[in-house]
Amino acid sequence: MQEKQLATGIVEGIIQTGIEGNWGDVARSTKGNYPSLGISQWEGVRADGLLLHIPGGSQYAGRTYSELKQTGALKPLSRLLGSQAGQQAQRRELTDDARVYVKSLLRVPHFQNPECIIYAGMWCPTSTRIVRLFLTNRCLDYDLNNLTCLHHLFKTQYARAAGVTRYQKGYANRAEKTKFFVEKFMS
């Protein structure tokens, strides 16, 4: 598979599984008082950049989550994100992100199985750098080109490696959804 096809698989996987969110999602970031938006839960300058690519989105850029909530802007923002223009902007942004994910993953030594690259790429919104480091640190001890092995690693070790053990159960569920999508997509 070419890089563009791998990126397409990642985009479709994130969209179809909803592992990051849905089109109209507006949540409070776990990292602070700012919104986390849409299908890939963009935050901060990335969220603002997304909003600037949606007609009418600039009025929501640069605002805290609390401010959006207090002014009654959460529902209108959600509708904007879920609109056709909002979905198109999110798909473009996610496609650009997925290309970066693929390029980063191809830097992992000996990592070449397309289904495994798509699987790992679907984890990259959590942190592309941490996913690449997680894989690089395991490339000599595990067969990263075996989907069953890769799935087991993410399901059992990724939360600890990423320093977020409080999300272990959620990450285990994410691992299952991700594997199910990849198997279906590649069949």
Coordinates of N, CA and C in Angstrom, one line a residue:
M1 N 0.8 -1.2 0.0 CA 0.0 0.0 0.0 C 0.9 1.2 0.0
Q2 N 0.4 2.2 -0.7 CA 1.1 3.5 -0.7 C 0.7 4.3 0.5
E3 N 1.5 5.4 0.8 CA 1.3 6.2 1.9 C -0.1 6.8 1.9
K4 N -0.6 7.2 0.7 CA -1.9 7.8 0.6 C -3.0 6.8 1.0
Q5 N -2.9 5.6 0.6 CA -3.8 4.5 0.9 C -3.8 4.2 2.4
L6 N -2.6 4.2 3.0 CA -2.5 4.0 4.5 C -3.2 5.1 5.2
A7 N -3.0 6.4 4.8 CA -3.6 7.5 5.4 C -5.1 7.4 5.3
T8 N -5.6 7.0 4.1 CA -7.1 6.8 3.9 C -7.6 5.8 4.9
G9 N -6.9 4.7 5.1 CA -7.4 3.7 6.0 C -7.5 4.2 7.5
I10 N -6.5 5.0 7.8 CA -6.5 5.6 9.2 C -7.7 6.6 9.3
V11 N -7.9 7.4 8.3 CA -9.0 8.4 8.4 C -10.3 7.7 8.5
E12 N -10.5 6.7 7.7 CA -11.8 5.9 7.7 C -12.0 5.2 9.0
G13 N -10.9 4.7 9.5 CA -10.9 4.0 10.8 C -11.3 4.9 12.0
I14 N -10.7 6.1 12.0 CA -11.0 7.0 13.1 C -12.5 7.5 13.0
I15 N -12.9 7.7 11.8 CA -14.3 8.2 11.5 C -15.3 7.1 11.9
Q16 N -15.1 5.9 11.3 CA -16.1 4.8 11.4 C -16.2 4.3 12.9
T17 N -15.1 4.2 13.6 CA -15.1 3.7 14.9 C -15.5 4.7 16.0
G18 N -15.3 6.0 15.7 CA -15.6 7.0 16.7 C -14.7 7.0 17.9
I19 N -13.5 6.4 17.7 CA -12.6 6.2 18.9 C -12.1 7.5 19.5
E20 N -12.1 8.6 18.7 CA -11.7 9.9 19.2 C -12.9 10.7 19.5
G21 N -14.0 10.6 18.7 CA -15.2 11.4 18.9 C -16.0 11.3 17.6
N22 N -17.1 12.1 17.6 CA -18.0 12.2 16.5 C -17.9 13.7 15.9
W23 N -18.5 13.8 14.7 CA -18.4 15.1 14.0 C -18.7 16.3 14.9
G24 N -19.8 16.2 15.6 CA -20.3 17.4 16.4 C -19.9 17.5 17.8
D25 N -18.9 16.6 18.2 CA -18.5 16.6 19.6 C -17.8 17.9 20.0
V26 N -18.2 18.4 21.2 CA -17.5 19.5 21.9 C -17.4 19.0 23.3
A27 N -16.2 18.7 23.8 CA -15.9 18.3 25.1 C -14.9 19.2 25.8
R28 N -14.9 19.1 27.1 CA -13.8 19.8 27.8 C -12.6 19.0 27.8
S29 N -11.5 19.6 27.5 CA -10.2 18.9 27.5 C -9.9 18.3 28.8
T30 N -9.3 17.1 28.9 CA -8.8 16.6 30.1 C -7.5 17.3 30.6
K31 N -7.0 18.2 29.8 CA -5.7 18.9 30.1 C -6.0 20.3 30.6
G32 N -7.2 20.8 30.5 CA -7.5 22.2 30.9 C -8.8 22.7 30.4
N33 N -9.0 24.0 30.6 CA -10.3 24.6 30.4 C -10.4 25.1 28.9
Y34 N -10.3 24.1 28.0 CA -10.5 24.5 26.6 C -11.2 23.4 25.9
P35 N -11.8 23.7 24.8 CA -12.6 22.7 24.1 C -11.8 21.7 23.3
S36 N -12.3 20.5 23.2 CA -11.7 19.5 22.4 C -12.8 19.1 21.4
L37 N -12.5 19.2 20.1 CA -13.5 19.3 19.1 C -13.5 18.2 18.1
G38 N -14.6 17.7 17.8 CA -14.9 16.9 16.6 C -14.4 15.5 16.6
I39 N -14.2 15.0 15.4 CA -13.9 13.6 15.1 C -12.5 13.1 15.6
S40 N -11.6 14.1 15.7 CA -10.3 13.8 16.2 C -10.0 14.5 17.5
Q41 N -11.0 15.2 18.1 CA -10.8 15.9 19.4 C -9.6 16.9 19.3
W42 N -9.6 17.7 18.3 CA -8.6 18.7 18.2 C -8.7 19.7 19.3
E43 N -7.5 20.2 19.8 CA -7.5 21.1 20.9 C -6.6 22.3 20.6
G44 N -6.7 23.4 21.4 CA -5.8 24.5 21.3 C -5.7 25.1 20.0
V45 N -4.5 25.4 19.5 CA -4.3 26.0 18.2 C -4.8 25.2 17.1
R46 N -4.8 23.9 17.3 CA -5.3 22.9 16.2 C -6.8 23.1 16.1
A47 N -7.5 23.2 17.2 CA -8.9 23.4 17.2 C -9.3 24.7 16.6
D48 N -8.5 25.8 17.0 CA -8.8 27.1 16.4 C -8.5 27.1 14.9
G49 N -7.5 26.4 14.4 CA -7.2 26.3 13.0 C -8.3 25.6 12.3
L50 N -8.9 24.5 12.9 CA -10.0 23.9 12.3 C -11.2 24.8 12.2
L51 N -11.5 25.5 13.2 CA -12.6 26.5 13.2 C -12.5 27.5 12.2
L52 N -11.3 28.0 11.9 CA -11.1 29.0 11.0 C -11.3 28.5 9.5
H53 N -11.3 27.2 9.3 CA -11.6 26.6 8.0 C -13.1 26.3 7.8
I54 N -13.9 26.7 8.8 CA -15.4 26.4 8.7 C -16.1 27.8 8.7
P55 N -16.8 28.1 7.6 CA -17.6 29.4 7.6 C -18.4 29.6 8.9
G56 N -18.1 30.7 9.6 CA -18.8 31.0 10.8 C -18.0 30.4 12.1
G57 N -17.0 29.7 11.8 CA -16.3 29.1 13.0 C -15.4 30.0 13.7
S58 N -15.0 31.1 13.1 CA -14.0 32.0 13.8 C -14.6 32.6 15.1
Q59 N -15.9 32.7 15.2 CA -16.5 33.3 16.4 C -16.3 32.4 17.6
Y60 N -15.9 31.1 17.4 CA -15.7 30.2 18.5 C -14.2 30.0 18.8
A61 N -13.4 30.5 18.0 CA -11.9 30.3 18.1 C -11.4 31.1 19.3
G62 N -10.4 30.5 20.0 CA -9.8 31.2 21.1 C -10.6 31.4 22.4
R63 N -11.6 30.6 22.5 CA -12.5 30.7 23.7 C -12.3 29.5 24.6
T64 N -12.4 29.7 25.9 CA -12.3 28.6 26.8 C -13.6 27.8 26.8
Y65 N -13.5 26.6 27.3 CA -14.7 25.7 27.3 C -15.8 26.4 28.2
S66 N -15.3 26.9 29.4 CA -16.3 27.5 30.3 C -17.0 28.7 29.7
E67 N -16.2 29.5 28.9 CA -16.8 30.6 28.2 C -17.9 30.2 27.2
L68 N -17.6 29.1 26.5 CA -18.5 28.6 25.5 C -19.8 28.1 26.2
K69 N -19.6 27.4 27.3 CA -20.7 26.9 28.0 C -21.6 28.0 28.6
Q70 N -20.9 29.0 29.3 CA -21.6 30.1 29.9 C -22.4 30.9 29.0
T71 N -21.9 31.0 27.7 CA -22.6 31.9 26.8 C -23.6 31.1 25.9
G72 N -23.8 29.8 26.2 CA -24.7 29.0 25.4 C -24.2 28.7 24.0
A73 N -22.9 28.7 23.8 CA -22.4 28.5 22.5 C -22.0 27.0 22.2
L74 N -22.1 26.1 23.2 CA -21.8 24.7 23.0 C -22.6 24.0 21.9
K75 N -23.9 24.2 22.0 CA -24.8 23.6 21.0 C -24.7 24.1 19.6
P76 N -24.6 25.5 19.5 CA -24.4 26.0 18.1 C -23.0 25.6 17.5
L77 N -22.0 25.5 18.4 CA -20.7 25.0 17.9 C -20.8 23.6 17.5
S78 N -21.5 22.8 18.2 CA -21.7 21.4 17.9 C -22.4 21.2 16.5
R79 N -23.4 22.0 16.4 CA -24.1 22.0 15.1 C -23.2 22.4 13.9
L80 N -22.4 23.4 14.1 CA -21.5 23.9 13.1 C -20.5 22.8 12.7
L81 N -19.9 22.1 13.8 CA -19.0 21.0 13.5 C -19.6 19.9 12.8
G82 N -20.9 19.6 13.1 CA -21.6 18.5 12.4 C -22.2 18.8 11.1
S83 N -22.2 20.1 10.7 CA -22.7 20.5 9.4 C -21.9 19.9 8.3
Q84 N -22.4 20.0 7.1 CA -21.6 19.5 5.9 C -20.2 20.2 5.8
A85 N -20.2 21.6 6.0 CA -19.0 22.3 5.9 C -18.0 21.9 7.1
G86 N -18.6 21.7 8.2 CA -17.8 21.2 9.4 C -17.2 19.9 9.2
Q87 N -18.0 19.0 8.6 CA -17.5 17.6 8.4 C -16.4 17.6 7.3
Q88 N -16.6 18.5 6.3 CA -15.6 18.5 5.2 C -14.3 19.1 5.7
A89 N -14.4 20.1 6.6 CA -13.1 20.7 7.2 C -12.4 19.7 8.1
Q90 N -13.2 18.9 8.9 CA -12.6 17.9 9.7 C -12.0 16.8 8.9
R91 N -12.6 16.4 7.9 CA -12.1 15.3 7.0 C -10.7 15.8 6.4
R92 N -10.7 17.0 5.9 CA -9.4 17.6 5.4 C -8.3 17.6 6.4
E93 N -8.7 18.1 7.6 CA -7.7 18.2 8.7 C -7.2 16.8 9.1
L94 N -8.2 15.9 9.2 CA -7.8 14.5 9.6 C -6.9 13.8 8.6
T95 N -7.2 14.1 7.3 CA -6.4 13.5 6.2 C -5.0 14.1 6.3
D96 N -4.8 15.4 6.5 CA -3.5 15.9 6.7 C -2.8 15.3 7.9
D97 N -3.5 15.1 9.0 CA -2.9 14.5 10.2 C -2.5 13.1 9.9
A98 N -3.3 12.3 9.2 CA -3.0 10.9 8.9 C -1.8 10.8 8.0
R99 N -1.6 11.7 7.1 CA -0.3 11.7 6.3 C 0.9 11.8 7.2
V100 N 0.8 12.7 8.2 CA 1.9 12.9 9.2 C 2.1 11.6 10.0
Y101 N 0.9 11.0 10.4 CA 1.0 9.7 11.2 C 1.8 8.7 10.4
V102 N 1.4 8.5 9.1 CA 2.1 7.5 8.3 C 3.6 7.7 8.1
K103 N 3.9 9.0 7.8 CA 5.3 9.3 7.7 C 6.1 9.0 9.0
S104 N 5.5 9.3 10.1 CA 6.1 9.0 11.4 C 6.3 7.5 11.7
L105 N 5.2 6.8 11.4 CA 5.2 5.3 11.6 C 6.2 4.6 10.7
L106 N 6.4 5.1 9.5 CA 7.4 4.5 8.6 C 8.8 4.7 9.1
R107 N 9.0 5.5 10.1 CA 10.3 5.7 10.7 C 10.6 4.6 11.7
V108 N 9.6 3.8 12.1 CA 9.8 2.8 13.1 C 10.6 1.6 12.4
P109 N 11.7 1.2 12.9 CA 12.5 0.1 12.2 C 11.7 -1.1 11.9
H110 N 11.8 -1.6 10.7 CA 11.2 -2.8 10.2 C 9.6 -2.8 10.2
F111 N 9.0 -1.7 10.4 CA 7.5 -1.6 10.5 C 7.0 -1.4 9.1
Q112 N 6.3 -2.4 8.6 CA 5.9 -2.3 7.2 C 4.6 -2.9 6.8
N113 N 4.0 -3.7 7.7 CA 2.7 -4.4 7.4 C 1.6 -3.3 7.3
P114 N 0.9 -3.2 6.2 CA -0.1 -2.1 6.0 C -1.2 -2.2 7.1
E115 N -1.7 -3.4 7.4 CA -2.7 -3.4 8.4 C -2.2 -3.0 9.8
C116 N -1.0 -3.2 10.1 CA -0.4 -2.8 11.4 C -0.1 -1.3 11.4
I117 N 0.3 -0.8 10.3 CA 0.5 0.7 10.2 C -0.9 1.4 10.3
I118 N -1.9 0.9 9.7 CA -3.2 1.5 9.9 C -3.7 1.4 11.4
Y119 N -3.5 0.3 11.9 CA -3.8 0.1 13.4 C -3.1 1.1 14.2
A120 N -1.8 1.2 14.1 CA -1.0 2.1 14.9 C -1.4 3.5 14.6
G121 N -1.7 3.8 13.3 CA -2.0 5.2 12.9 C -3.3 5.6 13.6
M122 N -4.2 4.7 13.9 CA -5.5 5.1 14.5 C -5.2 5.4 16.0
W123 N -4.1 5.1 16.5 CA -3.7 5.5 17.9 C -3.0 6.9 17.9
C124 N -2.5 7.3 16.8 CA -1.7 8.5 16.7 C -2.4 9.8 17.2
P125 N -3.7 10.0 17.2 CA -4.2 11.2 17.7 C -4.0 11.3 19.2
T126 N -3.7 10.2 19.9 CA -3.4 10.3 21.4 C -2.0 11.0 21.5
S127 N -1.1 10.7 20.7 CA 0.2 11.4 20.6 C 1.1 10.7 19.6
T128 N 1.3 11.3 18.4 CA 2.1 10.6 17.4 C 3.5 10.3 17.9
R129 N 4.1 11.2 18.7 CA 5.4 11.0 19.2 C 5.5 9.8 20.1
I130 N 4.5 9.7 21.0 CA 4.5 8.6 22.0 C 4.2 7.3 21.3
V131 N 3.3 7.2 20.3 CA 3.0 6.0 19.6 C 4.3 5.5 18.9
R132 N 5.0 6.4 18.2 CA 6.2 6.0 17.5 C 7.3 5.5 18.5
L133 N 7.4 6.2 19.6 CA 8.4 5.8 20.6 C 8.0 4.5 21.2
F134 N 6.7 4.3 21.5 CA 6.2 3.0 22.0 C 6.6 1.8 21.1
L135 N 6.4 2.0 19.8 CA 6.7 1.0 18.8 C 8.2 0.8 18.7
T136 N 8.9 1.9 18.6 CA 10.4 1.8 18.4 C 11.0 1.0 19.6
N137 N 10.5 1.3 20.8 CA 11.1 0.6 22.0 C 10.7 -0.8 22.0
R138 N 9.8 -1.3 21.2 CA 9.4 -2.7 21.2 C 9.8 -3.5 19.9
C139 N 10.3 -2.8 19.0 CA 10.5 -3.4 17.7 C 11.5 -4.6 17.7
L140 N 12.4 -4.7 18.6 CA 13.3 -5.8 18.7 C 12.8 -7.0 19.5
D141 N 11.8 -6.7 20.3 CA 11.3 -7.8 21.2 C 10.0 -8.4 20.8
Y142 N 9.3 -7.7 19.9 CA 7.9 -8.1 19.5 C 7.8 -8.0 17.9
D143 N 6.9 -8.8 17.4 CA 6.6 -8.8 16.0 C 5.6 -7.7 15.7
L144 N 6.0 -6.5 15.5 CA 5.1 -5.4 15.2 C 4.3 -5.5 13.9
N145 N 4.7 -6.4 13.1 CA 4.1 -6.6 11.8 C 3.0 -7.7 11.9
N146 N 2.7 -8.2 13.1 CA 1.7 -9.2 13.3 C 0.6 -8.4 14.1
L147 N -0.6 -8.4 13.5 CA -1.7 -7.6 14.0 C -2.1 -8.1 15.4
T148 N -2.1 -9.4 15.6 CA -2.5 -9.9 16.9 C -1.6 -9.5 18.0
C149 N -0.3 -9.5 17.7 CA 0.8 -9.1 18.6 C 0.6 -7.6 18.9
L150 N 0.5 -6.8 17.8 CA 0.5 -5.4 18.0 C -0.8 -5.0 18.8
H151 N -1.9 -5.6 18.5 CA -3.1 -5.3 19.2 C -2.9 -5.6 20.7
H152 N -2.3 -6.7 21.0 CA -2.1 -7.1 22.4 C -1.2 -6.1 23.1
L153 N -0.2 -5.6 22.4 CA 0.7 -4.6 23.0 C 0.0 -3.3 23.4
F154 N -0.8 -2.8 22.4 CA -1.6 -1.6 22.7 C -2.6 -1.8 23.8
K155 N -3.3 -2.9 23.7 CA -4.3 -3.2 24.7 C -3.8 -3.3 26.1
T156 N -2.6 -3.9 26.3 CA -2.1 -4.2 27.6 C -1.0 -3.2 28.1
Q157 N -0.2 -2.6 27.2 CA 0.9 -1.8 27.6 C 0.9 -0.3 27.2
Y158 N 0.0 0.1 26.3 CA 0.1 1.5 25.8 C -0.3 2.5 26.9
A159 N -1.3 2.3 27.7 CA -1.7 3.3 28.7 C -0.6 3.6 29.7
R160 N 0.1 2.5 30.1 CA 1.2 2.7 31.0 C 2.3 3.5 30.3
A161 N 2.7 3.0 29.1 CA 3.8 3.7 28.4 C 3.5 5.2 28.1
A162 N 2.2 5.5 27.9 CA 1.8 6.9 27.6 C 1.6 7.7 28.9
G163 N 1.7 7.0 30.1 CA 1.6 7.7 31.4 C 0.2 8.0 31.7
V164 N -0.8 7.2 31.2 CA -2.2 7.5 31.5 C -2.9 6.2 31.9
T165 N -2.4 5.6 33.0 CA -3.0 4.3 33.4 C -4.5 4.4 33.8
R166 N -4.9 5.6 34.2 CA -6.3 5.8 34.5 C -7.2 5.6 33.3
Y167 N -6.7 5.6 32.1 CA -7.4 5.3 30.9 C -7.3 3.9 30.4
Q168 N -6.7 3.0 31.2 CA -6.4 1.6 30.8 C -7.7 0.9 30.2
K169 N -8.8 1.0 30.9 CA -10.0 0.3 30.5 C -10.5 0.9 29.1
G170 N -10.5 2.2 29.0 CA -10.9 2.9 27.8 C -10.0 2.5 26.6
Y171 N -8.7 2.5 26.9 CA -7.7 2.1 25.9 C -7.9 0.7 25.4
A172 N -8.2 -0.2 26.4 CA -8.5 -1.6 26.0 C -9.7 -1.7 25.1
N173 N -10.7 -0.9 25.4 CA -11.9 -0.9 24.5 C -11.5 -0.3 23.1
R174 N -10.7 0.7 23.1 CA -10.2 1.3 21.9 C -9.4 0.3 21.0
A175 N -8.6 -0.5 21.7 CA -7.8 -1.5 21.0 C -8.7 -2.5 20.3
E176 N -9.8 -2.9 21.0 CA -10.7 -3.9 20.4 C -11.4 -3.3 19.2
K177 N -11.9 -2.0 19.3 CA -12.6 -1.4 18.2 C -11.7 -1.2 17.0
T178 N -10.4 -0.8 17.3 CA -9.4 -0.6 16.3 C -9.1 -1.9 15.5
K179 N -8.9 -2.9 16.2 CA -8.6 -4.2 15.6 C -9.8 -4.7 14.7
F180 N -11.0 -4.6 15.3 CA -12.2 -5.0 14.5 C -12.2 -4.2 13.2
F181 N -12.0 -2.9 13.2 CA -12.1 -2.1 12.0 C -11.0 -2.5 11.0
V182 N -9.8 -2.7 11.5 CA -8.6 -3.0 10.6 C -8.9 -4.3 9.9
E183 N -9.4 -5.3 10.7 CA -9.6 -6.6 10.1 C -10.7 -6.5 9.0
K184 N -11.7 -5.8 9.3 CA -12.8 -5.6 8.3 C -12.3 -4.8 7.1
F185 N -11.6 -3.7 7.3 CA -11.1 -2.9 6.2 C -10.1 -3.6 5.3
M186 N -9.3 -4.5 5.9 CA -8.3 -5.2 5.1 C -8.8 -6.5 4.4
S187 N -10.0 -6.9 4.8 CA -10.5 -8.1 4.2 C -11.1 -7.9 2.8

